[in-house]
Coordinates of C-alpha atoms (C1' of nucleotides) in Angstrom, one line a residue:
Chain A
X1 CA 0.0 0.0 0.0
X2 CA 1.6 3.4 -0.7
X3 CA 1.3 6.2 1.3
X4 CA -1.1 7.9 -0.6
X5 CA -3.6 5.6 -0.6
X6 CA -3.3 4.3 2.8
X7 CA -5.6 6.7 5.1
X8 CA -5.1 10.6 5.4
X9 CA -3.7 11.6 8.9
X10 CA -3.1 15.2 9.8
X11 CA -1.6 17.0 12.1
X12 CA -1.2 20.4 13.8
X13 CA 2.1 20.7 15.7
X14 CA 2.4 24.0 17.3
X15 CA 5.0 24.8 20.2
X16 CA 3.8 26.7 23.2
X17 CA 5.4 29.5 23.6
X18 CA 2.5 31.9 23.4
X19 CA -0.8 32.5 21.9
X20 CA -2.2 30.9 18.7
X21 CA -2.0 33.1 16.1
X22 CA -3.6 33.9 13.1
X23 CA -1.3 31.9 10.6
X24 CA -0.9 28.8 13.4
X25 CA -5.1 29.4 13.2
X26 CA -4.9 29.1 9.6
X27 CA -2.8 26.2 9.2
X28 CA -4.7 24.1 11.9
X29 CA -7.5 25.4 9.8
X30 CA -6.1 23.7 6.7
X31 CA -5.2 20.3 8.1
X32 CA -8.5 19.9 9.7
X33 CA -10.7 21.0 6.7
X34 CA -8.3 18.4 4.9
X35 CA -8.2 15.4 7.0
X36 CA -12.4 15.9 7.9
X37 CA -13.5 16.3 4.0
X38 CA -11.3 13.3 4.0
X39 CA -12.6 11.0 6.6
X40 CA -9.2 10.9 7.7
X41 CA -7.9 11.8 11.2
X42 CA -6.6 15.3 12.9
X43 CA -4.2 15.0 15.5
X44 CA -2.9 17.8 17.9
X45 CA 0.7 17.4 19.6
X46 CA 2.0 20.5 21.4
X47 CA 5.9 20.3 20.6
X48 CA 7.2 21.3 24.0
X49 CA 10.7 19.9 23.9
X50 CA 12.0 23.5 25.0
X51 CA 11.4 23.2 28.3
X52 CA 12.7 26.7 29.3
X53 CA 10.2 28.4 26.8
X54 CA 7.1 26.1 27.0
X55 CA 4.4 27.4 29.2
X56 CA 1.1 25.7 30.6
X57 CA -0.8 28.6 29.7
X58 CA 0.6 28.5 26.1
X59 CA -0.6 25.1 26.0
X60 CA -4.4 26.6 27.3
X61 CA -4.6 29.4 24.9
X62 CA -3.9 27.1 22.1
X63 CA -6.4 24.5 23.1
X64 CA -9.1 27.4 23.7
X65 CA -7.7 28.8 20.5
X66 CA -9.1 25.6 18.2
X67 CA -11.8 25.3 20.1
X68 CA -13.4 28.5 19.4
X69 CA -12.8 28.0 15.9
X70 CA -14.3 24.6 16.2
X71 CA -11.3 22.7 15.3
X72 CA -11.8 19.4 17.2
X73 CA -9.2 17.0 17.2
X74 CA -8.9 13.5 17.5
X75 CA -7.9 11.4 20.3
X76 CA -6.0 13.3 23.0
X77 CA -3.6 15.6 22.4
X78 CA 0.0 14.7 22.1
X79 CA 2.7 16.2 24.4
X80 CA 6.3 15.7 22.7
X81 CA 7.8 16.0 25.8
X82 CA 6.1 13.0 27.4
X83 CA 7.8 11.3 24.6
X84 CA 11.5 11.7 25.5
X85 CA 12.2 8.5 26.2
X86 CA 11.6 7.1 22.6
X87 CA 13.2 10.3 21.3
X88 CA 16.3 8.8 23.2
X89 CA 15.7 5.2 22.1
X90 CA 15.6 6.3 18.2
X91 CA 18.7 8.2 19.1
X92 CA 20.8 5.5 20.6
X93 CA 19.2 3.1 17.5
X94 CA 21.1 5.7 14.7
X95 CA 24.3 6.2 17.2
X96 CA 24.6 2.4 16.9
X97 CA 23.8 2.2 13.7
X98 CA 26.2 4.6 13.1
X99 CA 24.1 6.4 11.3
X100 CA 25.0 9.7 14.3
X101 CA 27.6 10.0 16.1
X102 CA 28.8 12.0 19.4
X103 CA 29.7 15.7 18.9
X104 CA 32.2 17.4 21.6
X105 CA 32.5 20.5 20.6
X106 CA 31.5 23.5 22.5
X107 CA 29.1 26.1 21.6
X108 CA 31.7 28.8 21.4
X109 CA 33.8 26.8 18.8
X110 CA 30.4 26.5 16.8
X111 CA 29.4 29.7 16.6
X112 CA 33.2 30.9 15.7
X113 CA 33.2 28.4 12.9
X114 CA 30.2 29.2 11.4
X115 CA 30.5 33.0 11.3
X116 CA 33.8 32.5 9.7
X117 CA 31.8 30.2 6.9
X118 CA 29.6 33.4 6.5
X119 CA 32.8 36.0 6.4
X120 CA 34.6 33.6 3.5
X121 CA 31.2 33.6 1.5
X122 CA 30.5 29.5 2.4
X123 CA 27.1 28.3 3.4
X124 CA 26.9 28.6 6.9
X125 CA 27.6 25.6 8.4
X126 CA 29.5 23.6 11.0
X127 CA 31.5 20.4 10.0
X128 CA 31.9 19.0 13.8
X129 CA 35.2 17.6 13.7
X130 CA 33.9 14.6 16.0
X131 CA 32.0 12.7 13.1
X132 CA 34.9 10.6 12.5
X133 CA 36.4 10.4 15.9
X134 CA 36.9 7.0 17.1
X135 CA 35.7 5.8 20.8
X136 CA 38.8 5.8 22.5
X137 CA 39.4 9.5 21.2
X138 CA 36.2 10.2 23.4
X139 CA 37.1 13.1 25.9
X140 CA 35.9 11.3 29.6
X141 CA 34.3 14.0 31.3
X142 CA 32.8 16.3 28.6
X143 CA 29.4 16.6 27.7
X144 CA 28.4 15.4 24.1
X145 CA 25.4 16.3 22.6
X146 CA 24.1 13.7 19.2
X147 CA 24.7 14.7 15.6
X148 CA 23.1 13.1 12.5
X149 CA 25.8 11.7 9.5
X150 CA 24.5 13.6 7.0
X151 CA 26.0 13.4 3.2
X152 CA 28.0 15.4 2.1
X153 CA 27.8 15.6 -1.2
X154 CA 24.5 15.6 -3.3
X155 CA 21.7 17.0 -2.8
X156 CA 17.9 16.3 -1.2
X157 CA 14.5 16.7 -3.0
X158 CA 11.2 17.5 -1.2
X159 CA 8.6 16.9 -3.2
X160 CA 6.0 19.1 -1.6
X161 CA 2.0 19.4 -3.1
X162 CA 2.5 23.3 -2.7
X163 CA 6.4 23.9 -3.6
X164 CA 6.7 21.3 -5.9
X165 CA 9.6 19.7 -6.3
X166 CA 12.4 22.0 -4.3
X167 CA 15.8 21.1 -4.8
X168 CA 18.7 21.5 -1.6
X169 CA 22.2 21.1 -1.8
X170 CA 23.6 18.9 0.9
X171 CA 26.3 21.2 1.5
X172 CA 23.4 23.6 2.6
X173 CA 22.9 21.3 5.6
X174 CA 25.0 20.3 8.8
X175 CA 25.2 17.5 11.1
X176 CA 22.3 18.7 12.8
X177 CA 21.9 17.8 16.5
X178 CA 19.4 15.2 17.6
X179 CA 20.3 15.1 21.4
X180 CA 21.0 17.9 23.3
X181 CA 23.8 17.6 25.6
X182 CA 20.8 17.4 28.5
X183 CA 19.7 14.4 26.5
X184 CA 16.9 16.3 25.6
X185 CA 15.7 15.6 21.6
X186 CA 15.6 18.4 19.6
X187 CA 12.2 19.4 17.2
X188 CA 13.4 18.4 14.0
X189 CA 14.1 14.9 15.6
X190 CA 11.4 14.6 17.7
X191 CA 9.1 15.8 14.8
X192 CA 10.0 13.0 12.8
X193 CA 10.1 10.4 15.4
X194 CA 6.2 11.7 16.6
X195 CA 5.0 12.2 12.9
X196 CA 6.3 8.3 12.3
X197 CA 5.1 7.0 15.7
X198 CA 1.4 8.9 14.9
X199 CA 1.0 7.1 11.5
X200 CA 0.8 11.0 10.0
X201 CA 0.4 10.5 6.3
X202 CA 0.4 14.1 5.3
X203 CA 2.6 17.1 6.7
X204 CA 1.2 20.4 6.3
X205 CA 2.5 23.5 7.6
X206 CA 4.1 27.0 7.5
X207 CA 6.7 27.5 4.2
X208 CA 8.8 28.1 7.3
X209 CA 9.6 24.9 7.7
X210 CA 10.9 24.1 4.3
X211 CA 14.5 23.5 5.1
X212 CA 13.6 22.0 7.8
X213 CA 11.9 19.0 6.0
X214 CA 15.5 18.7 4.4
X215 CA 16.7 17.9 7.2
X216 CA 14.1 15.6 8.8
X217 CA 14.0 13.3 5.5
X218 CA 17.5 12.6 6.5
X219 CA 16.1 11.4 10.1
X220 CA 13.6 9.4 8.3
X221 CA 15.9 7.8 6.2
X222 CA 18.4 7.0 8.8
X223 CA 15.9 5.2 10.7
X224 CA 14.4 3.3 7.6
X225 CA 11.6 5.0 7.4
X226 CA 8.6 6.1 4.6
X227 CA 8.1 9.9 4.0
X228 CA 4.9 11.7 5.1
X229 CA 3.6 13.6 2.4
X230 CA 4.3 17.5 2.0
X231 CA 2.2 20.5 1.6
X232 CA 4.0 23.6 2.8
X233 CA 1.8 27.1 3.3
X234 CA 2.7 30.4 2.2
X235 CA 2.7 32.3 5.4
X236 CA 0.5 35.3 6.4
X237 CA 2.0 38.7 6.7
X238 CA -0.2 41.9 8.6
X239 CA -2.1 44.6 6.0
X240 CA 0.9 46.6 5.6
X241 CA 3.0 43.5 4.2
X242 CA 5.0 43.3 6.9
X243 CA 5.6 40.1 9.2
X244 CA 2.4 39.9 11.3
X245 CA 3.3 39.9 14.7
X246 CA 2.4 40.7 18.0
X247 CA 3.8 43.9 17.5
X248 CA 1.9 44.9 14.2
X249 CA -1.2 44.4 15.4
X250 CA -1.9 40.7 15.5
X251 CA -4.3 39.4 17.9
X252 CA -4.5 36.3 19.7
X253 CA -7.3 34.1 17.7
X254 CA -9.3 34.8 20.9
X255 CA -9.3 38.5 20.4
X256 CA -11.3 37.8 17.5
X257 CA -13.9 36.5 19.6
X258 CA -13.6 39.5 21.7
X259 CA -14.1 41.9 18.9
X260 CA -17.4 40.0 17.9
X261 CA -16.2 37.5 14.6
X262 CA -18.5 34.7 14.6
X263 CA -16.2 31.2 14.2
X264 CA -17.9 30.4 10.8
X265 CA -16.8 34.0 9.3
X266 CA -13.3 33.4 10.6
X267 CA -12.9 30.0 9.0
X268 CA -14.3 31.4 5.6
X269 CA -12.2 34.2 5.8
X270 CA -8.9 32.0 6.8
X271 CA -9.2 29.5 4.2
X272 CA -9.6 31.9 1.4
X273 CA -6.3 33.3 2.6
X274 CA -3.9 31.5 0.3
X275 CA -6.7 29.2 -0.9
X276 CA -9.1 29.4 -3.3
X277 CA -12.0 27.8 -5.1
X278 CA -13.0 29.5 -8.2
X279 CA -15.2 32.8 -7.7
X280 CA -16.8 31.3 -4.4
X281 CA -16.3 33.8 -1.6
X282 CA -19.0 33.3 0.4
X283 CA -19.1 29.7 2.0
X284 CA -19.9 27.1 4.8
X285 CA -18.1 25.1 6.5
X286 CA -19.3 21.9 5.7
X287 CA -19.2 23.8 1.8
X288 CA -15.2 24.4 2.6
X289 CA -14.9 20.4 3.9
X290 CA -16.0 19.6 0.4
X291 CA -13.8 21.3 -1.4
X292 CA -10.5 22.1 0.0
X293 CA -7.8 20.4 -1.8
X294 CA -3.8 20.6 -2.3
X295 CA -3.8 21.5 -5.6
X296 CA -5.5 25.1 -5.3
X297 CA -3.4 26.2 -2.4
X298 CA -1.7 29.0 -3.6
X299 CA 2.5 29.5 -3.5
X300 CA 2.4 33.9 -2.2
X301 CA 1.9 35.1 0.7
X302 CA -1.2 37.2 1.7
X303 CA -2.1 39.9 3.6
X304 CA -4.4 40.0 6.6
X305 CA -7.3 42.1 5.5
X306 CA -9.8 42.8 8.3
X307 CA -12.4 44.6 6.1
X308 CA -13.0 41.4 4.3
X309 CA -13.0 39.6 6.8
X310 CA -15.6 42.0 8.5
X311 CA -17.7 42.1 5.8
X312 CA -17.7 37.8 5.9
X313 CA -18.9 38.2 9.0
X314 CA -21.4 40.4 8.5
X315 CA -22.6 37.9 5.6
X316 CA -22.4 35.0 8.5
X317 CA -24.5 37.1 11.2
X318 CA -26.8 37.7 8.5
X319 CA -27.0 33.6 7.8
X320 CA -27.3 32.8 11.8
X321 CA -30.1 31.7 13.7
X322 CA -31.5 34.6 15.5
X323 CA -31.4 32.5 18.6
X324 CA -27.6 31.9 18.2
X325 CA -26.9 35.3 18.0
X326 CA -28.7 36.1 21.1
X327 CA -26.3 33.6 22.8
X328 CA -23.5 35.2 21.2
X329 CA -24.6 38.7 22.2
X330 CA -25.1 37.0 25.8
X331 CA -21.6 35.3 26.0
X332 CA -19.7 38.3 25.0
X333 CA -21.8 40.4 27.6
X334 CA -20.6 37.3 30.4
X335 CA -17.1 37.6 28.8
X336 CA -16.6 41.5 30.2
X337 CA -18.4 40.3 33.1
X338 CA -21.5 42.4 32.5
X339 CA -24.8 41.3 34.1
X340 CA -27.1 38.8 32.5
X341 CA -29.8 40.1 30.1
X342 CA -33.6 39.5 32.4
X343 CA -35.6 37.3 30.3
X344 CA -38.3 39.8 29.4
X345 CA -36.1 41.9 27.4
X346 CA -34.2 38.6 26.1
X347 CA -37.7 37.9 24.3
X348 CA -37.7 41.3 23.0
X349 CA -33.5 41.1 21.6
X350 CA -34.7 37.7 20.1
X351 CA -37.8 39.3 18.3
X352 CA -36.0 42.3 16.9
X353 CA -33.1 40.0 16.1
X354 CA -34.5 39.9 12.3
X355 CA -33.8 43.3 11.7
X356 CA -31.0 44.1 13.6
X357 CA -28.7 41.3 12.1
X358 CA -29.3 43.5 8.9
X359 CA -27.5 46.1 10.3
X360 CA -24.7 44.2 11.8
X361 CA -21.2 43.8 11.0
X362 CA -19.8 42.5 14.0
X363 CA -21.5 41.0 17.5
X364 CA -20.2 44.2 18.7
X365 CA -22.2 46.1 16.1
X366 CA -25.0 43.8 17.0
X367 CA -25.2 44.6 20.7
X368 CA -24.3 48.3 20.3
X369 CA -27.6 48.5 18.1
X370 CA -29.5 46.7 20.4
X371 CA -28.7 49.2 23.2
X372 CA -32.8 50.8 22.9
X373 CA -34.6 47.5 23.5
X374 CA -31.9 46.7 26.8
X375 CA -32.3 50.3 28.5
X376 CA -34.9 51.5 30.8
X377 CA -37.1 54.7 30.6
X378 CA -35.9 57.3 30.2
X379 CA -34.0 57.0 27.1
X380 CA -30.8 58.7 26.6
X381 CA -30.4 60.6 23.6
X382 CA -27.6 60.9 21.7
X383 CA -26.7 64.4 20.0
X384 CA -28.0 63.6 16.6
X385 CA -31.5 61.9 18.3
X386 CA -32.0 65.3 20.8
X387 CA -31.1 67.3 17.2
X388 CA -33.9 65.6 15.9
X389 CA -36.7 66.1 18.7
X390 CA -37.0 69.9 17.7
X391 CA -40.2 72.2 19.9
X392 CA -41.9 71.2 16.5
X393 CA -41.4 67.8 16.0
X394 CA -42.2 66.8 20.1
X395 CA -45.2 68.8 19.4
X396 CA -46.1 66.5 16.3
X397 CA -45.3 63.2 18.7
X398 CA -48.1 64.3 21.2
X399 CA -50.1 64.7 18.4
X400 CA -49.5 61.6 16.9
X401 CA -49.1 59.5 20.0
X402 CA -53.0 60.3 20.8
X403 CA -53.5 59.1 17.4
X404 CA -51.7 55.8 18.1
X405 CA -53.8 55.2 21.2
X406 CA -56.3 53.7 18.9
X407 CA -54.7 51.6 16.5
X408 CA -56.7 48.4 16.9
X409 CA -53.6 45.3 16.3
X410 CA -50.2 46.7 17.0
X411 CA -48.6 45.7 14.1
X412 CA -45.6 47.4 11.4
X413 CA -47.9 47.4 8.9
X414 CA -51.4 49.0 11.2
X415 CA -48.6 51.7 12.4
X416 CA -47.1 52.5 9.4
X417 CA -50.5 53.0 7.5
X418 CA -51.7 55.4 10.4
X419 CA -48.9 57.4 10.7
X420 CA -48.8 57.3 6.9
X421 CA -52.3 58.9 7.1
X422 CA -51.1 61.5 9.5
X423 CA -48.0 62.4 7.6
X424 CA -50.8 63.1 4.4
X425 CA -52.6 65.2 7.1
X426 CA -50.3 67.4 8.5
X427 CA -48.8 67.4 4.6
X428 CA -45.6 66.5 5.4
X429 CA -43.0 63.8 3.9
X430 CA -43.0 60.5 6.3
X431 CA -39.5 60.8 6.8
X432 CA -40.3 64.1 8.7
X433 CA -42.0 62.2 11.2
X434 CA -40.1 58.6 11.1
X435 CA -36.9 60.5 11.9
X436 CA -38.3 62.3 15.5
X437 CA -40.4 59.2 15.8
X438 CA -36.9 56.8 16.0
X439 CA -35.5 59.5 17.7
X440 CA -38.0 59.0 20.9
X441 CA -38.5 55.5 20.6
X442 CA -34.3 54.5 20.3
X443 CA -32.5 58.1 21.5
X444 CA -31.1 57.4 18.1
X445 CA -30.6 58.8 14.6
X446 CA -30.0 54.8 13.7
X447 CA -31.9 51.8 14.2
X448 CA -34.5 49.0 12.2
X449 CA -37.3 50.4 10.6
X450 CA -39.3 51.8 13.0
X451 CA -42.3 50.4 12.4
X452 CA -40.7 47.5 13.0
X453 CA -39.2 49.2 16.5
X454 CA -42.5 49.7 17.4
X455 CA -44.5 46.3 17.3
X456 CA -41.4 44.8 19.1
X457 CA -41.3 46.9 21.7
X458 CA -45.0 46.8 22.1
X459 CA -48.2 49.2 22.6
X460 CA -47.6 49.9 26.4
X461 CA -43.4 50.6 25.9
X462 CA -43.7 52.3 22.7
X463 CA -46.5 54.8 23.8
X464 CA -44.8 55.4 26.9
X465 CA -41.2 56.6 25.1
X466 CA -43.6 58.5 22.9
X467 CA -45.1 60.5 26.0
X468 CA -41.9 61.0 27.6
X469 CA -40.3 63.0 24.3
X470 CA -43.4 64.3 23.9
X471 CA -43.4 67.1 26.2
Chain B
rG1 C1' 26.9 36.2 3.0
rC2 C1' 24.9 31.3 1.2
rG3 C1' 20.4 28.9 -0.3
rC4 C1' 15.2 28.3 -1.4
rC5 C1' 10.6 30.6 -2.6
rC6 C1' 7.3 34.5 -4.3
rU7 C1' 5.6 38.9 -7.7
rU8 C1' -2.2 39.8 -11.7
rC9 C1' -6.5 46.0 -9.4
rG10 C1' -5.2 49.3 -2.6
rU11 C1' -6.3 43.9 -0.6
rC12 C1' -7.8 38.5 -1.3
rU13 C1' -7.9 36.0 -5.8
rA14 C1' -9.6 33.6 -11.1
rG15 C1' -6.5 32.6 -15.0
rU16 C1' -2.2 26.7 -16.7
rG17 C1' -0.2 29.6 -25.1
rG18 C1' -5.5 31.9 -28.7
rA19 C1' -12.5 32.3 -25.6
rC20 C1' -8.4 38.4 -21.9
rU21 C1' -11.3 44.7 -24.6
rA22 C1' -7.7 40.3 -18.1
rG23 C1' -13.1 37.9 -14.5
rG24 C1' -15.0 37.8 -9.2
rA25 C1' -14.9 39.6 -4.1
rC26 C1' -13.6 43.4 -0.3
rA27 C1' -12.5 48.5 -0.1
rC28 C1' -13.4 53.3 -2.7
rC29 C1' -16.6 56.8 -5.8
rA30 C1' -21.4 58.0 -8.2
rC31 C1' -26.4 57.0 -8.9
rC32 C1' -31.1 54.1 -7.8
rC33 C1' -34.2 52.1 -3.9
rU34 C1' -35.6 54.5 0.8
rU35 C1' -38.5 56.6 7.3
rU36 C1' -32.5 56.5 9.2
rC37 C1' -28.6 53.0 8.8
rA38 C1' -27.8 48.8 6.5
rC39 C1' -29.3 45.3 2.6
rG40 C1' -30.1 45.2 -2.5
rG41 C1' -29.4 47.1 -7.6
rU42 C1' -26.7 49.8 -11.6
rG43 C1' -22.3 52.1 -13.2
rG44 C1' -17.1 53.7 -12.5
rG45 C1' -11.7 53.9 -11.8
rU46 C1' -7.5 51.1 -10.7
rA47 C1' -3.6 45.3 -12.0
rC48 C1' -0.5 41.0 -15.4
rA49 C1' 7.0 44.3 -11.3
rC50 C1' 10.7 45.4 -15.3
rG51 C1' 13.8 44.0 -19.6
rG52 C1' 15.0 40.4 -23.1
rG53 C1' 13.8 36.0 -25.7
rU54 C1' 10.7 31.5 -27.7
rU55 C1' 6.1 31.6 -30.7
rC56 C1' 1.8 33.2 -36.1
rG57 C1' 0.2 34.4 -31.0
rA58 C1' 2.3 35.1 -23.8
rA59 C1' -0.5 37.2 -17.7
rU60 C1' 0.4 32.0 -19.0
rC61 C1' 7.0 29.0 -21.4
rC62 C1' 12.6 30.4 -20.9
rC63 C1' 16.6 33.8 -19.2
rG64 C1' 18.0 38.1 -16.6
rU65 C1' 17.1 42.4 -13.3
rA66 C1' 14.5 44.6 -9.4
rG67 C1' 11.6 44.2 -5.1
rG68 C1' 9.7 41.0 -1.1
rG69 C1' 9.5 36.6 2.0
rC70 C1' 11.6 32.4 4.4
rG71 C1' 15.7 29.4 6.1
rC72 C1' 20.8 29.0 7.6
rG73 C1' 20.3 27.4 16.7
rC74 C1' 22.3 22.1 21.7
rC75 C1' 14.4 27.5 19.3
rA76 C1' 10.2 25.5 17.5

RNA sequence: GCGCCCUUCGUCUAGUGGACUAGGACACCACCCUUUCACGGUGGGUACACGGGUUCGAAUCCCGUAGGGCGCGCCA
């Protein structure tokens, strides 16, 4: 059975050393999309063989990280570290093998050696003079970290779904270590020993790691072993093209939550970074499952664009149940720690939900415009709405509010006929009214129709925000 | 410094030698719809980095130049 047709496995190997970012985000993203339109398997290992750097709470964000987005993975998730002893074990295999071999030298002497390759113009690199050194030339008391044989001469192909086939001259690569001089296993060993002992089928990650898979195919064939497959992402740089860091802007994946994306917008938005599938923009999940595929990932880098990606999620409020939304509006209340929304006026958010998901570009938005059905009497006006309610117009209100008193069903389409009629009477345009009319019943220049504002806040509410701007 | 990769509207992209007067989406501008804001509709401007080839014909193939990215750790 070849590796291709034996089933998919996927992976997403990120180290912990802070939050999950946008490009980790996508590139989880990717493999999961992959391996569940598949019917293969995603697998999660946090690579924490850095034990200075890795953090518990790296490890949380991370794992919060997916699962806002919804990326479930399968099985429990791997931590490399916990691995260390077979990291060892496949180390002492190739030392005996002699496939690696014991390295002496001290960190000073490799640094000085390889910034004098740079100064002479050679590839930066550092030929340990221990590869060849014979046991009884083994210093007794000095520690010795592992170092893979690696040719000389020649060169090494990856042959990678995105890169195609990319071409590295041995004498680009050292004897990279395997074993630390702790004993510890470095990440490009430890990566191939996991992605082996996993059953992965398919590697997909940052461009990034592109030399790096030079150097692990060397790993996996020193220990015998069949290559993964290879799909290597362009990366994601911020809007101004620049490296998107913490520093330019780049949020957490959980910020985005914060600032009101829905997880479906964020996914659409992510895999059409660097992805495409013809003209389709707007799409589900499941849609995205169907289609994603190796061949139409694309070889640039993109830019981080948040007025698309607002405008998706505008498109994805728009889609949502109302009663999702509500939630959502509810959850990002709890997340500031803001009281609950009382039930009656929960009923009234989830009735006016229709026309305020119109309006919407963000949860944010959403709640912001919702502010009039979740405050109390007596409305605060904004300067446009108190612009609005001149002597004049509060004068027409009274006028008009005595008129409402008697429409029989309060309904958008009663109200709008009646206060048609009155506008006729009083020979005005209706948007002389509606405007002092939204004005009273919001404390806004902006809202939903307000015909519409009026049948969901009801006869008694709407009359009585009527009387009190009336005066 | 050495190596690898990239380059289509401001941005994300479609495009794999003739269907390209280069398509879509976001953003922008104008108009229409209209009780506001959105939505929706119509229209508009703006792109094949540059220079050489190959070819009857090139955004598409080749070479070079420029710009950008990434890698070159006992980090991942």
């Amino acid at each position: 059975m070849t590796a291709a047709s034996s089933p998919l496995v996927c992976r997403f190997a990120p180290s912990p050393t802070g939050y999950l970012h946008i490009g980790g985000a996508r590139t989880a993203l990717f493999n999961w999309l992959y391996a569940r339109g598949r019917g293969g398997k995603f697998l999660l290992r946090i690579e924490d063989t850095d034990r200075a750097r890795s953090t518990p709470e790296a490890t949380e964000a991370i794992f919060n990280g997916l699962k806002w987005l919804g990326l479930d993975w399968d099985g429990e998730a791997v931590s490399q570290y916990s691995r260390v002893e077979r990291h060892r074990a496949a180390a002492r295999e190739l030392l005996e093998k002699g496939a690696a071999y014991r390295c002496y030298s001290p960190a000073e002497e490799i640094d000085a050696a390889r910034e004098a390759a740079r100064a002479e113009g050679r590839p930066q690199r550092f030929d340990s003079p221990w590869r060849d050194a014979k046991p009884e030339d083994w210093p007794a008391d000095k520690p010795w970290a592992v170092r893979i044989r690696a040719p000389r001469e020649g060169a090494t192909v990856i042959r990678d779904h995105v890169q195609g086939e990319v071409v590295i001259q041995n004498e680009q690569l050292d004897d990279m270590i395997i074993l630390r001089s702790d004993g510890d296993p470095t990440y490009n060993f430890a990566v191939v020993v996991d992605d082996h002992d996993m059953g992965v089928t398919l590697v997909m990650r940052g461009v990034d790691h592109l030399t790096n898979t030079a150097r692990q195919s060397l790993v996996y064939r020193a220990m015998g072993w069949d290559l993964p497959e290879f799909a290597h992402v362009p990366l994601i740089h911020g809007p101004d093209g620049a490296k998107f860091s913490k520093r330019h802007g780049a949020p957490a994946v959980e910020n985005y939550r914060d600032m009101g994306y829905l997880p479906e917008a964020m996914r659409n938005y992510l895999a059409r970074l660097g992805w495409s599938h013809g003209d389709d923009e707007v799409f589900s999940t499941e849609q995205a499952m169907e289609w994603f595929n190796l061949e139409s990932l694309g070889k640039s880098p993109a830019r981080f664009d948040f007025a698309k990606l607002e405008d998706l999620n505008a498109r994805h409020i728009r889609a949502a149940e109302d009663e999702r939304l509500v939630e959502a509006v509810e959850e990002l209340r709890a997340l500031r720690g803001e009281a609950p929304i009382p039930a009656a006026k929960r009923e009234l958010l989830l009735r006016s939900m229709p026309g305020l998901k119109e309006r919407a570009r963000t949860l944010t938005d959403l709640e912001d415009s919702a502010g009039y059905l979740l405050k109390d009497r007596p409305l605060d006006l904004d300067e446009k709405a108190a612009a609005l309610l001149s002597p004049e117009a509060k004068a027409r209100i009274a006028r008009l509010t005595s008129l409402l008193q008697h429409v029989s069903e309060w309904k958008a389409e009663n109200l709008e006929s009646a206060v048609k009629d009155y506008a006729e009477a009083e020979g005005m345009k209706l948007g002389k009214i509606a405007q002092p009319l939204r004005a009273a019943l919001t404390g806004r220049s902006v809202s939903p129709g307000v015909f519409e504002v009026m049948e969901v806040l009801g006869r008694a509410e709407s009359l009585a925000r009527l009387e009190a701007q009336a005066s």
